Each structure stands twice: as structure tokens, then as C-alpha cells.
């Protein structure tokens, strides 16, 4: 199955998903909103982590800036939701451009640690800003429109997926892949690695900020701890890795599968749901470290040997 054919199928599935709010229960619609936003976050991380090869823990900062940008515009300045979303994106892109230059000069675990610290710093900064409500946060206007938020979340996921599809076929995307495989070699071949990395960081920030803005208006309340929650960044990484980093549909599929597993386990065996969810992730990383996308691509040729070969090749 070619990537183009797979994208056509994905768009057809998206069209069917658009009908869900009109036929499903309110609980299922709310679950859908959460899952669609997580899938969007996973796709955003896929740009910087999957294609560029930089394991960023800073995407939760973009999510928080998008949330606060939307909230500040709507609550403090009485601006429309759309303007608030745009303001959140501007904040995130500015943050990515300003801090991306120094932070993206780091590599490996140094980069991961630096981006991890960004979330903690932003939590402390926002907690002391009067315009952001300090520690108490902000309460947004109430809008009972789960259908609207569902369709917005689905549209955002489609846009993020189409962007990743474009990356997989564009000169810019090829440059990011070259950086992931061997950054020094990419630079020697004429790729402006610093520029490419910063643009990828900013592009990932756009989708994270939009997801944060939609979620903020949906739940109508944000505070620094929840807006810049590092565990959210861990979730998006796990979902992207489980589905297949560096693939077009893998992160979205990983988000849907893991969200469904988590929901079922929390409903049926809530006391040990987290344990089972963690076990699923560990087993997946051990036996299919390249994710579901690679599993689907190779399982027909290798059969059950696929899992044992992964264990041997990664010396697990």
C-alpha cells in the first residue's frame, strides 16, 4: 500500500469520524475530542522527534502557550476565540524561534534535558504574571458546544497529518530526515541544519499551540501546572513512538489505539489500569521499537520472526 493510497483511506476515515458527534453519546464525543487532540500533539511531536530526530520535551510548552494565549485574549481583552487561537500560535512560534536557536545546538540527551527544563521555567514564569491569573489561572467563557470542539479537533488532526504527508515528499522534509540520519553529513551536503531544525521546532509548535487553545476553551479553565504539564509531553512521545515515529499515520494511529486501551482499562479495572497501560507500552517498545507502522509494513514478509528479530537486533 502506497503512502498516497493510505492517505486517501485516512481521509475517508476522517470523513466518517466527522459524523460521530451526530450519532454518538456525549461521553463518546468527549472521549473523541481528547483523543483527537492527543493525536494532533503526537503528529506535532512527530515533526521534530520523528522526522528531525530530536527528542523534544518542550512541546508541552507550546501547548501551554497556546492555551494561555487563547485564554488571555478572550478573558483579559474580550477578543473572539479565533483571534485567541492566532495569538497563542504567535506566542508559540516566537518562543520556538527565540529559544530554538540556542537549544537546538544541543544534541541527544543534552537537548532532551534542556527542553524538559523549559516546561518548569514557563510554569514558574506564568505563575507570577498578573495578566495570566498567577497561580489561580483563568476561567474562560462557557460554551456548551462539544460538537463544535470535536469538529475543530478533527480538522486540526487532518491538517497536521496533511502537513506530515507534505513533509514526507518535500525538500524540507528530506532535509529533516537527513539531519535525523546524520546531521554532520547533512550539513556537508549543503543543508542549513540550524534553520531546518528551528523551522521544524516552530512547525511542531503551531499544532501544539492550536491543540492547547481548543482544549482551553473546551474545558473553560487553565492554570500553570495543567497547561505546562510535562506528563502530557510524555504521552505524545509514547503515542508517536508506539504508532511509528517518522511515518505519516503512525502517531495518529498510536494515539487512537493507546487512548482506547487506556479508556477500557480505566473503566473495567480502574485500580490497576495504569499498570496495564505501562505494560502495553513496555511490550510494544521491546518487540516493535519502530512502531505499528513498521509492524504493518514488515509482518507479511517476516511473520512472527518480526518480533524476535527486533529483540536480537536491538540486543534486548
PDB file of C-alpha atoms in Angstrom:
ATOM      1  CA  UNK A   1       0.000   0.000   0.000  1.00  0.00           C
ATOM      2  CA  UNK A   2       1.500   3.322  -1.112  1.00  0.00           C
ATOM      3  CA  UNK A   3       1.575   6.343   1.153  1.00  0.00           C
ATOM      4  CA  UNK A   4      -0.802   8.177  -1.192  1.00  0.00           C
ATOM      5  CA  UNK A   5      -3.342   5.339  -1.069  1.00  0.00           C
ATOM      6  CA  UNK A   6      -3.003   5.167   2.685  1.00  0.00           C
ATOM      7  CA  UNK A   7      -3.664   8.913   2.918  1.00  0.00           C
ATOM      8  CA  UNK A   8      -6.801   8.545   0.806  1.00  0.00           C
ATOM      9  CA  UNK A   9      -8.057   5.854   3.170  1.00  0.00           C
ATOM     10  CA  UNK A  10      -7.210   8.074   6.141  1.00  0.00           C
ATOM     11  CA  UNK A  11      -9.216  10.963   4.644  1.00  0.00           C
ATOM     12  CA  UNK A  12     -12.161   8.620   4.098  1.00  0.00           C
ATOM     13  CA  UNK A  13     -11.924   7.535   7.747  1.00  0.00           C
ATOM     14  CA  UNK A  14     -11.793  11.205   8.762  1.00  0.00           C
ATOM     15  CA  UNK A  15     -14.991  11.840   6.808  1.00  0.00           C
ATOM     16  CA  UNK A  16     -16.679   9.025   8.733  1.00  0.00           C
ATOM     17  CA  UNK A  17     -15.315  10.325  12.031  1.00  0.00           C
ATOM     18  CA  UNK A  18     -16.894  13.694  11.248  1.00  0.00           C
ATOM     19  CA  UNK A  19     -20.309  12.026  11.628  1.00  0.00           C
ATOM     20  CA  UNK A  20     -19.595  10.747  15.158  1.00  0.00           C
ATOM     21  CA  UNK A  21     -20.920  13.802  17.103  1.00  0.00           C
ATOM     22  CA  UNK A  22     -24.267  13.497  15.344  1.00  0.00           C
ATOM     23  CA  UNK A  23     -24.865   9.847  16.222  1.00  0.00           C
ATOM     24  CA  UNK A  24     -22.767   9.084  19.324  1.00  0.00           C
ATOM     25  CA  UNK A  25     -23.363   9.700  23.010  1.00  0.00           C
ATOM     26  CA  UNK A  26     -21.975  12.843  24.709  1.00  0.00           C
ATOM     27  CA  UNK A  27     -19.467  10.698  26.628  1.00  0.00           C
ATOM     28  CA  UNK A  28     -18.083   9.218  23.409  1.00  0.00           C
ATOM     29  CA  UNK A  29     -17.880  12.668  21.823  1.00  0.00           C
ATOM     30  CA  UNK A  30     -15.869  13.961  24.796  1.00  0.00           C
ATOM     31  CA  UNK A  31     -13.563  10.957  24.566  1.00  0.00           C
ATOM     32  CA  UNK A  32     -13.200  11.707  20.859  1.00  0.00           C
ATOM     33  CA  UNK A  33     -12.181  15.323  21.489  1.00  0.00           C
ATOM     34  CA  UNK A  34      -9.481  14.261  23.936  1.00  0.00           C
ATOM     35  CA  UNK A  35      -8.186  11.547  21.615  1.00  0.00           C
ATOM     36  CA  UNK A  36      -8.140  13.782  18.536  1.00  0.00           C
ATOM     37  CA  UNK A  37      -6.188  16.467  20.389  1.00  0.00           C
ATOM     38  CA  UNK A  38      -3.687  13.894  21.679  1.00  0.00           C
ATOM     39  CA  UNK A  39      -3.293  12.550  18.142  1.00  0.00           C
ATOM     40  CA  UNK A  40      -2.600  16.091  16.925  1.00  0.00           C
ATOM     41  CA  UNK A  41       0.026  16.551  19.641  1.00  0.00           C
ATOM     42  CA  UNK A  42       1.630  13.238  18.627  1.00  0.00           C
ATOM     43  CA  UNK A  43       1.752  14.392  15.000  1.00  0.00           C
ATOM     44  CA  UNK A  44       3.274  17.703  16.072  1.00  0.00           C
ATOM     45  CA  UNK A  45       5.962  15.879  18.065  1.00  0.00           C
ATOM     46  CA  UNK A  46       6.500  13.625  15.038  1.00  0.00           C
ATOM     47  CA  UNK A  47       7.801  16.619  13.079  1.00  0.00           C
ATOM     48  CA  UNK A  48      10.612  17.415  15.496  1.00  0.00           C
ATOM     49  CA  UNK A  49      11.084  13.961  17.033  1.00  0.00           C
ATOM     50  CA  UNK A  50      10.209  11.520  14.255  1.00  0.00           C
ATOM     51  CA  UNK A  51      11.466  13.354  11.176  1.00  0.00           C
ATOM     52  CA  UNK A  52      14.210  15.530  12.650  1.00  0.00           C
ATOM     53  CA  UNK A  53      15.352  13.045  15.291  1.00  0.00           C
ATOM     54  CA  UNK A  54      15.335  15.467  18.231  1.00  0.00           C
ATOM     55  CA  UNK A  55      13.511  14.033  21.254  1.00  0.00           C
ATOM     56  CA  UNK A  56      11.783  17.208  22.406  1.00  0.00           C
ATOM     57  CA  UNK A  57      10.176  17.530  25.828  1.00  0.00           C
ATOM     58  CA  UNK A  58       9.323  21.142  25.059  1.00  0.00           C
ATOM     59  CA  UNK A  59       6.144  20.638  23.047  1.00  0.00           C
ATOM     60  CA  UNK A  60       4.133  20.903  26.246  1.00  0.00           C
ATOM     61  CA  UNK A  61       5.421  24.495  26.443  1.00  0.00           C
ATOM     62  CA  UNK A  62       3.859  25.227  23.054  1.00  0.00           C
ATOM     63  CA  UNK A  63       0.646  23.601  24.262  1.00  0.00           C
ATOM     64  CA  UNK A  64       0.651  25.800  27.372  1.00  0.00           C
ATOM     65  CA  UNK A  65       1.413  28.970  25.411  1.00  0.00           C
ATOM     66  CA  UNK A  66      -1.431  28.179  23.031  1.00  0.00           C
ATOM     67  CA  UNK A  67      -3.759  27.657  25.992  1.00  0.00           C
ATOM     68  CA  UNK A  68      -2.736  30.876  27.707  1.00  0.00           C
ATOM     69  CA  UNK A  69      -2.654  32.900  24.506  1.00  0.00           C
ATOM     70  CA  UNK A  70      -6.256  31.923  23.807  1.00  0.00           C
ATOM     71  CA  UNK A  71      -7.342  32.473  27.419  1.00  0.00           C
ATOM     72  CA  UNK A  72      -5.668  35.876  27.797  1.00  0.00           C
ATOM     73  CA  UNK A  73      -7.117  37.148  24.520  1.00  0.00           C
ATOM     74  CA  UNK A  74     -10.640  36.011  25.419  1.00  0.00           C
ATOM     75  CA  UNK A  75     -10.695  36.802  29.147  1.00  0.00           C
ATOM     76  CA  UNK A  76      -8.476  39.865  29.508  1.00  0.00           C
ATOM     77  CA  UNK A  77      -9.037  41.514  26.142  1.00  0.00           C
ATOM     78  CA  UNK A  78     -12.543  40.239  25.249  1.00  0.00           C
ATOM     79  CA  UNK A  79     -11.412  39.072  21.823  1.00  0.00           C
ATOM     80  CA  UNK A  80     -13.040  36.262  19.770  1.00  0.00           C
ATOM     81  CA  UNK A  81     -11.882  32.650  20.042  1.00  0.00           C
ATOM     82  CA  UNK A  82     -10.301  32.693  16.591  1.00  0.00           C
ATOM     83  CA  UNK A  83      -8.157  35.706  17.452  1.00  0.00           C
ATOM     84  CA  UNK A  84      -7.145  33.999  20.699  1.00  0.00           C
ATOM     85  CA  UNK A  85      -6.031  30.899  18.785  1.00  0.00           C
ATOM     86  CA  UNK A  86      -3.951  33.049  16.441  1.00  0.00           C
ATOM     87  CA  UNK A  87      -2.383  34.886  19.397  1.00  0.00           C
ATOM     88  CA  UNK A  88      -1.448  31.572  21.011  1.00  0.00           C
ATOM     89  CA  UNK A  89       0.211  30.431  17.783  1.00  0.00           C
ATOM     90  CA  UNK A  90       2.168  33.698  17.550  1.00  0.00           C
ATOM     91  CA  UNK A  91       3.426  33.241  21.114  1.00  0.00           C
ATOM     92  CA  UNK A  92       4.488  29.661  20.396  1.00  0.00           C
ATOM     93  CA  UNK A  93       6.250  30.452  17.127  1.00  0.00           C
ATOM     94  CA  UNK A  94       8.062  33.406  18.727  1.00  0.00           C
ATOM     95  CA  UNK A  95       9.149  31.151  21.589  1.00  0.00           C
ATOM     96  CA  UNK A  96      10.364  28.486  19.153  1.00  0.00           C
ATOM     97  CA  UNK A  97      12.350  30.981  17.084  1.00  0.00           C
ATOM     98  CA  UNK A  98      13.943  32.741  20.052  1.00  0.00           C
ATOM     99  CA  UNK A  99      14.871  29.683  22.105  1.00  0.00           C
ATOM    100  CA  UNK A 100      15.214  27.253  19.232  1.00  0.00           C
ATOM    101  CA  UNK A 101      18.482  28.765  18.070  1.00  0.00           C
ATOM    102  CA  UNK A 102      20.430  28.116  21.305  1.00  0.00           C
ATOM    103  CA  UNK A 103      18.596  24.954  22.425  1.00  0.00           C
ATOM    104  CA  UNK A 104      18.742  23.178  19.065  1.00  0.00           C
ATOM    105  CA  UNK A 105      22.518  23.456  19.022  1.00  0.00           C
ATOM    106  CA  UNK A 106      22.445  20.750  21.690  1.00  0.00           C
ATOM    107  CA  UNK A 107      22.116  17.096  20.748  1.00  0.00           C
ATOM    108  CA  UNK A 108      20.967  13.846  22.273  1.00  0.00           C
ATOM    109  CA  UNK A 109      20.201  13.780  25.970  1.00  0.00           C
ATOM    110  CA  UNK A 110      21.515  17.340  26.389  1.00  0.00           C
ATOM    111  CA  UNK A 111      18.757  18.601  24.121  1.00  0.00           C
ATOM    112  CA  UNK A 112      16.140  16.457  25.893  1.00  0.00           C
ATOM    113  CA  UNK A 113      17.175  17.787  29.321  1.00  0.00           C
ATOM    114  CA  UNK A 114      17.179  21.392  28.096  1.00  0.00           C
ATOM    115  CA  UNK A 115      13.660  21.135  26.658  1.00  0.00           C
ATOM    116  CA  UNK A 116      12.499  19.339  29.804  1.00  0.00           C
ATOM    117  CA  UNK A 117      13.608  22.350  31.847  1.00  0.00           C
ATOM    118  CA  UNK A 118      11.665  24.748  29.610  1.00  0.00           C
ATOM    119  CA  UNK A 119       8.314  23.485  30.914  1.00  0.00           C
ATOM    120  CA  UNK A 120       9.371  24.028  34.519  1.00  0.00           C
ATOM    121  CA  UNK A 121      10.640  27.529  33.750  1.00  0.00           C
ATOM    122  CA  UNK A 122       7.445  28.528  31.943  1.00  0.00           C
ATOM    123  CA  UNK A 123       5.304  27.233  34.820  1.00  0.00           C
ATOM    124  CA  UNK A 124       7.206  29.479  37.222  1.00  0.00           C
ATOM    125  CA  UNK A 125       7.059  32.484  34.876  1.00  0.00           C
ATOM    126  CA  UNK A 126       3.323  32.269  34.173  1.00  0.00           C
ATOM    127  CA  UNK A 127       2.566  31.707  37.879  1.00  0.00           C
ATOM    128  CA  UNK A 128       3.845  35.224  38.534  1.00  0.00           C
ATOM    129  CA  UNK A 129       2.102  37.055  35.695  1.00  0.00           C
ATOM    130  CA  UNK A 130      -0.967  39.066  36.675  1.00  0.00           C
ATOM    131  CA  UNK A 131      -2.353  39.006  33.134  1.00  0.00           C
ATOM    132  CA  UNK A 132      -2.265  35.184  33.242  1.00  0.00           C
ATOM    133  CA  UNK A 133      -4.078  34.990  36.577  1.00  0.00           C
ATOM    134  CA  UNK A 134      -0.961  33.990  38.507  1.00  0.00           C
ATOM    135  CA  UNK A 135      -1.324  30.636  40.319  1.00  0.00           C
ATOM    136  CA  UNK A 136      -5.133  30.701  40.227  1.00  0.00           C
ATOM    137  CA  UNK A 137      -5.320  30.586  36.440  1.00  0.00           C
ATOM    138  CA  UNK A 138      -8.054  31.905  34.155  1.00  0.00           C
ATOM    139  CA  UNK A 139     -11.699  30.979  33.627  1.00  0.00           C
ATOM    140  CA  UNK A 140     -12.825  31.178  30.009  1.00  0.00           C
ATOM    141  CA  UNK A 141     -16.390  31.839  28.798  1.00  0.00           C
ATOM    142  CA  UNK A 142     -18.612  28.775  28.912  1.00  0.00           C
ATOM    143  CA  UNK A 143     -19.690  27.311  25.579  1.00  0.00           C
ATOM    144  CA  UNK A 144     -21.736  24.111  25.504  1.00  0.00           C
ATOM    145  CA  UNK A 145     -20.607  23.011  22.081  1.00  0.00           C
ATOM    146  CA  UNK A 146     -18.975  19.599  22.194  1.00  0.00           C
ATOM    147  CA  UNK A 147     -19.879  19.040  18.542  1.00  0.00           C
ATOM    148  CA  UNK A 148     -18.036  22.203  17.553  1.00  0.00           C
ATOM    149  CA  UNK A 149     -14.946  21.289  19.566  1.00  0.00           C
ATOM    150  CA  UNK A 150     -14.993  17.757  18.143  1.00  0.00           C
ATOM    151  CA  UNK A 151     -15.084  19.007  14.557  1.00  0.00           C
ATOM    152  CA  UNK A 152     -12.361  21.585  15.281  1.00  0.00           C
ATOM    153  CA  UNK A 153     -10.171  18.877  16.813  1.00  0.00           C
ATOM    154  CA  UNK A 154     -10.752  16.546  13.865  1.00  0.00           C
ATOM    155  CA  UNK A 155      -9.990  19.310  11.374  1.00  0.00           C
ATOM    156  CA  UNK A 156      -6.775  20.141  13.211  1.00  0.00           C
ATOM    157  CA  UNK A 157      -5.669  16.498  13.151  1.00  0.00           C
ATOM    158  CA  UNK A 158      -6.372  16.286   9.408  1.00  0.00           C
ATOM    159  CA  UNK A 159      -4.339  19.457   8.842  1.00  0.00           C
ATOM    160  CA  UNK A 160      -1.442  18.111  10.930  1.00  0.00           C
ATOM    161  CA  UNK A 161      -1.499  14.791   9.055  1.00  0.00           C
ATOM    162  CA  UNK A 162      -1.556  16.512   5.662  1.00  0.00           C
ATOM    163  CA  UNK A 163       1.411  18.607   6.785  1.00  0.00           C
ATOM    164  CA  UNK A 164       3.350  15.467   7.737  1.00  0.00           C
ATOM    165  CA  UNK A 165       2.391  13.954   4.357  1.00  0.00           C
ATOM    166  CA  UNK A 166       3.806  17.049   2.659  1.00  0.00           C
ATOM    167  CA  UNK A 167       6.966  16.739   4.753  1.00  0.00           C
ATOM    168  CA  UNK A 168       7.467  13.157   3.604  1.00  0.00           C
ATOM    169  CA  UNK A 169       7.657  14.382  -0.016  1.00  0.00           C
ATOM    170  CA  UNK A 170       9.162  17.852   0.209  1.00  0.00           C
ATOM    171  CA  UNK A 171      12.720  19.098   0.011  1.00  0.00           C
ATOM    172  CA  UNK A 172      12.316  20.465   3.521  1.00  0.00           C
ATOM    173  CA  UNK A 173      11.200  17.068   4.797  1.00  0.00           C
ATOM    174  CA  UNK A 174      14.102  15.313   3.100  1.00  0.00           C
ATOM    175  CA  UNK A 175      16.429  17.770   4.805  1.00  0.00           C
ATOM    176  CA  UNK A 176      14.924  16.915   8.200  1.00  0.00           C
ATOM    177  CA  UNK A 177      15.339  13.188   7.515  1.00  0.00           C
ATOM    178  CA  UNK A 178      18.968  13.790   6.529  1.00  0.00           C
ATOM    179  CA  UNK A 179      19.513  15.590   9.844  1.00  0.00           C
ATOM    180  CA  UNK A 180      17.961  12.664  11.694  1.00  0.00           C
ATOM    181  CA  UNK A 181      20.177  10.114   9.960  1.00  0.00           C
ATOM    182  CA  UNK A 182      23.459  12.047  10.138  1.00  0.00           C
ATOM    183  CA  UNK A 183      23.452  15.744  10.935  1.00  0.00           C
ATOM    184  CA  UNK A 184      27.127  16.319  10.106  1.00  0.00           C
ATOM    185  CA  UNK A 185      26.736  14.624   6.725  1.00  0.00           C
ATOM    186  CA  UNK A 186      23.597  16.669   6.033  1.00  0.00           C
ATOM    187  CA  UNK A 187      25.488  19.884   6.769  1.00  0.00           C
ATOM    188  CA  UNK A 188      28.329  18.844   4.481  1.00  0.00           C
ATOM    189  CA  UNK A 189      25.789  18.300   1.683  1.00  0.00           C
ATOM    190  CA  UNK A 190      24.553  21.880   1.953  1.00  0.00           C
ATOM    191  CA  UNK A 191      21.603  21.522   4.325  1.00  0.00           C
ATOM    192  CA  UNK A 192      21.247  24.530   6.626  1.00  0.00           C
ATOM    193  CA  UNK A 193      20.748  22.317   9.658  1.00  0.00           C
ATOM    194  CA  UNK A 194      20.158  25.131  12.160  1.00  0.00           C
ATOM    195  CA  UNK A 195      17.475  26.758  10.010  1.00  0.00           C
ATOM    196  CA  UNK A 196      15.784  23.441   9.256  1.00  0.00           C
ATOM    197  CA  UNK A 197      15.705  22.442  12.925  1.00  0.00           C
ATOM    198  CA  UNK A 198      14.305  25.774  14.083  1.00  0.00           C
ATOM    199  CA  UNK A 199      11.593  25.703  11.400  1.00  0.00           C
ATOM    200  CA  UNK A 200      10.658  22.143  12.381  1.00  0.00           C
ATOM    201  CA  UNK A 201      10.543  23.213  16.041  1.00  0.00           C
ATOM    202  CA  UNK A 202       8.263  26.135  15.145  1.00  0.00           C
ATOM    203  CA  UNK A 203       6.021  23.997  12.924  1.00  0.00           C
ATOM    204  CA  UNK A 204       5.593  21.474  15.725  1.00  0.00           C
ATOM    205  CA  UNK A 205       4.764  24.397  17.999  1.00  0.00           C
ATOM    206  CA  UNK A 206       1.964  25.599  15.729  1.00  0.00           C
ATOM    207  CA  UNK A 207      -0.029  22.380  16.050  1.00  0.00           C
ATOM    208  CA  UNK A 208       0.650  22.034  19.776  1.00  0.00           C
ATOM    209  CA  UNK A 209      -0.496  25.630  20.354  1.00  0.00           C
ATOM    210  CA  UNK A 210      -3.692  25.157  18.344  1.00  0.00           C
ATOM    211  CA  UNK A 211      -4.477  21.978  20.287  1.00  0.00           C
ATOM    212  CA  UNK A 212      -3.866  23.821  23.553  1.00  0.00           C
ATOM    213  CA  UNK A 213      -6.144  26.697  22.561  1.00  0.00           C
ATOM    214  CA  UNK A 214      -9.006  24.392  21.581  1.00  0.00           C
ATOM    215  CA  UNK A 215      -8.640  22.389  24.784  1.00  0.00           C
ATOM    216  CA  UNK A 216      -8.558  25.534  26.948  1.00  0.00           C
ATOM    217  CA  UNK A 217     -11.822  26.871  25.515  1.00  0.00           C
ATOM    218  CA  UNK A 218     -13.401  23.419  25.756  1.00  0.00           C
ATOM    219  CA  UNK A 219     -12.664  22.871  29.462  1.00  0.00           C
ATOM    220  CA  UNK A 220     -13.067  26.648  30.219  1.00  0.00           C
ATOM    221  CA  UNK A 221     -10.280  26.728  32.835  1.00  0.00           C
ATOM    222  CA  UNK A 222      -6.486  26.668  32.803  1.00  0.00           C
ATOM    223  CA  UNK A 223      -3.751  27.045  35.397  1.00  0.00           C
ATOM    224  CA  UNK A 224       0.061  26.948  35.067  1.00  0.00           C
ATOM    225  CA  UNK A 225       0.516  23.383  36.337  1.00  0.00           C
ATOM    226  CA  UNK A 226      -2.025  21.803  33.994  1.00  0.00           C
ATOM    227  CA  UNK A 227      -1.150  23.986  30.991  1.00  0.00           C
ATOM    228  CA  UNK A 228       2.575  23.144  31.120  1.00  0.00           C
ATOM    229  CA  UNK A 229       2.161  19.572  32.368  1.00  0.00           C
ATOM    230  CA  UNK A 230       5.254  17.577  31.366  1.00  0.00           C
ATOM    231  CA  UNK A 231       3.293  14.300  31.556  1.00  0.00           C
ATOM    232  CA  UNK A 232       1.361  15.463  28.504  1.00  0.00           C
ATOM    233  CA  UNK A 233       4.632  15.632  26.593  1.00  0.00           C
ATOM    234  CA  UNK A 234       5.446  12.097  27.731  1.00  0.00           C
ATOM    235  CA  UNK A 235       2.061  10.929  26.424  1.00  0.00           C
ATOM    236  CA  UNK A 236       2.573  12.421  22.985  1.00  0.00           C
ATOM    237  CA  UNK A 237       6.033  10.860  22.739  1.00  0.00           C
ATOM    238  CA  UNK A 238       4.756   7.425  23.778  1.00  0.00           C
ATOM    239  CA  UNK A 239       1.894   7.608  21.280  1.00  0.00           C
ATOM    240  CA  UNK A 240       4.156   8.706  18.439  1.00  0.00           C
ATOM    241  CA  UNK A 241       6.753   6.020  19.206  1.00  0.00           C
ATOM    242  CA  UNK A 242       4.090   3.334  19.624  1.00  0.00           C
ATOM    243  CA  UNK A 243       2.485   4.202  16.292  1.00  0.00           C
ATOM    244  CA  UNK A 244       5.723   4.721  14.393  1.00  0.00           C
ATOM    245  CA  UNK A 245       7.881   7.868  14.540  1.00  0.00           C
ATOM    246  CA  UNK A 246       8.823   9.289  11.167  1.00  0.00           C
ATOM    247  CA  UNK A 247       5.711   7.852   9.487  1.00  0.00           C
ATOM    248  CA  UNK A 248       2.651   9.678   8.214  1.00  0.00           C
ATOM    249  CA  UNK A 249      -0.206   7.929  10.001  1.00  0.00           C
ATOM    250  CA  UNK A 250       1.673   6.084  12.769  1.00  0.00           C
ATOM    251  CA  UNK A 251       1.455   8.736  15.523  1.00  0.00           C
ATOM    252  CA  UNK A 252      -2.277   9.280  14.970  1.00  0.00           C
ATOM    253  CA  UNK A 253      -2.959   5.537  14.981  1.00  0.00           C
ATOM    254  CA  UNK A 254      -0.839   5.129  18.098  1.00  0.00           C
ATOM    255  CA  UNK A 255      -2.836   7.851  19.843  1.00  0.00           C
ATOM    256  CA  UNK A 256      -6.156   6.214  18.965  1.00  0.00           C
ATOM    257  CA  UNK A 257      -5.043   2.723  19.999  1.00  0.00           C
ATOM    258  CA  UNK A 258      -3.443   3.729  23.294  1.00  0.00           C
ATOM    259  CA  UNK A 259      -6.282   6.091  24.194  1.00  0.00           C
ATOM    260  CA  UNK A 260      -8.808   3.303  23.600  1.00  0.00           C
ATOM    261  CA  UNK A 261      -6.777   0.824  25.665  1.00  0.00           C
ATOM    262  CA  UNK A 262      -6.409   3.337  28.479  1.00  0.00           C
ATOM    263  CA  UNK A 263     -10.124   4.135  28.475  1.00  0.00           C
ATOM    264  CA  UNK A 264     -11.196   0.476  28.510  1.00  0.00           C
ATOM    265  CA  UNK A 265      -8.758  -0.435  31.275  1.00  0.00           C
ATOM    266  CA  UNK A 266      -9.721   2.535  33.427  1.00  0.00           C
ATOM    267  CA  UNK A 267     -13.375   1.565  33.045  1.00  0.00           C
ATOM    268  CA  UNK A 268     -13.010  -2.160  33.669  1.00  0.00           C
ATOM    269  CA  UNK A 269     -10.115  -2.366  36.125  1.00  0.00           C
ATOM    270  CA  UNK A 270      -9.527   1.183  37.267  1.00  0.00           C
ATOM    271  CA  UNK A 271      -7.306   0.238  40.214  1.00  0.00           C
ATOM    272  CA  UNK A 272      -4.591  -1.258  38.032  1.00  0.00           C
ATOM    273  CA  UNK A 273      -5.283   0.482  34.735  1.00  0.00           C
ATOM    274  CA  UNK A 274      -2.033   2.464  34.863  1.00  0.00           C
ATOM    275  CA  UNK A 275      -0.022  -0.722  35.442  1.00  0.00           C
ATOM    276  CA  UNK A 276      -1.553  -2.466  32.438  1.00  0.00           C
ATOM    277  CA  UNK A 277      -1.165   0.626  30.282  1.00  0.00           C
ATOM    278  CA  UNK A 278       2.515   0.830  31.192  1.00  0.00           C
ATOM    279  CA  UNK A 279       2.952  -2.866  30.450  1.00  0.00           C
ATOM    280  CA  UNK A 280       1.450  -2.390  26.982  1.00  0.00           C
ATOM    281  CA  UNK A 281       3.927   0.393  26.253  1.00  0.00           C
ATOM    282  CA  UNK A 282       6.932  -1.623  27.508  1.00  0.00           C
ATOM    283  CA  UNK A 283       5.982  -4.695  25.459  1.00  0.00           C
ATOM    284  CA  UNK A 284       5.495  -2.545  22.373  1.00  0.00           C
ATOM    285  CA  UNK A 285       8.885  -0.851  22.740  1.00  0.00           C
ATOM    286  CA  UNK A 286      10.654  -4.194  23.236  1.00  0.00           C
ATOM    287  CA  UNK A 287       9.012  -6.151  20.413  1.00  0.00           C
ATOM    288  CA  UNK A 288       8.272  -3.406  17.875  1.00  0.00           C
ATOM    289  CA  UNK A 289      10.522  -0.411  18.615  1.00  0.00           C
ATOM    290  CA  UNK A 290       9.752   1.172  15.235  1.00  0.00           C
ATOM    291  CA  UNK A 291       6.030   1.226  15.969  1.00  0.00           C
ATOM    292  CA  UNK A 292       2.845  -0.086  14.434  1.00  0.00           C
ATOM    293  CA  UNK A 293       3.646   1.447  11.055  1.00  0.00           C
ATOM    294  CA  UNK A 294       6.768  -0.703  10.697  1.00  0.00           C
ATOM    295  CA  UNK A 295       4.915  -3.758  12.022  1.00  0.00           C
ATOM    296  CA  UNK A 296       2.213  -3.469   9.353  1.00  0.00           C
ATOM    297  CA  UNK A 297       4.837  -2.921   6.648  1.00  0.00           C
ATOM    298  CA  UNK A 298       7.052  -5.928   7.515  1.00  0.00           C
ATOM    299  CA  UNK A 299       4.850  -8.515   9.224  1.00  0.00           C
ATOM    300  CA  UNK A 300       3.694 -10.039   5.919  1.00  0.00           C
ATOM    301  CA  UNK A 301       7.265 -10.852   4.892  1.00  0.00           C
ATOM    302  CA  UNK A 302       8.762 -11.913   8.192  1.00  0.00           C
ATOM    303  CA  UNK A 303       5.734 -13.275  10.071  1.00  0.00           C
ATOM    304  CA  UNK A 304       6.232 -13.891  13.776  1.00  0.00           C
ATOM    305  CA  UNK A 305      10.009 -13.632  13.281  1.00  0.00           C
ATOM    306  CA  UNK A 306       9.489  -9.883  13.178  1.00  0.00           C
ATOM    307  CA  UNK A 307       9.311  -9.716  16.975  1.00  0.00           C
ATOM    308  CA  UNK A 308      12.297 -11.984  17.668  1.00  0.00           C
ATOM    309  CA  UNK A 309      14.394 -10.132  15.081  1.00  0.00           C
ATOM    310  CA  UNK A 310      13.657  -6.839  16.818  1.00  0.00           C
ATOM    311  CA  UNK A 311      14.763  -8.275  20.153  1.00  0.00           C
ATOM    312  CA  UNK A 312      18.011  -9.604  18.633  1.00  0.00           C
ATOM    313  CA  UNK A 313      18.849  -6.553  16.523  1.00  0.00           C
ATOM    314  CA  UNK A 314      18.418  -4.202  19.476  1.00  0.00           C
ATOM    315  CA  UNK A 315      20.246  -6.553  21.873  1.00  0.00           C
ATOM    316  CA  UNK A 316      17.301  -6.704  24.248  1.00  0.00           C
TER     317      UNK A 316
END
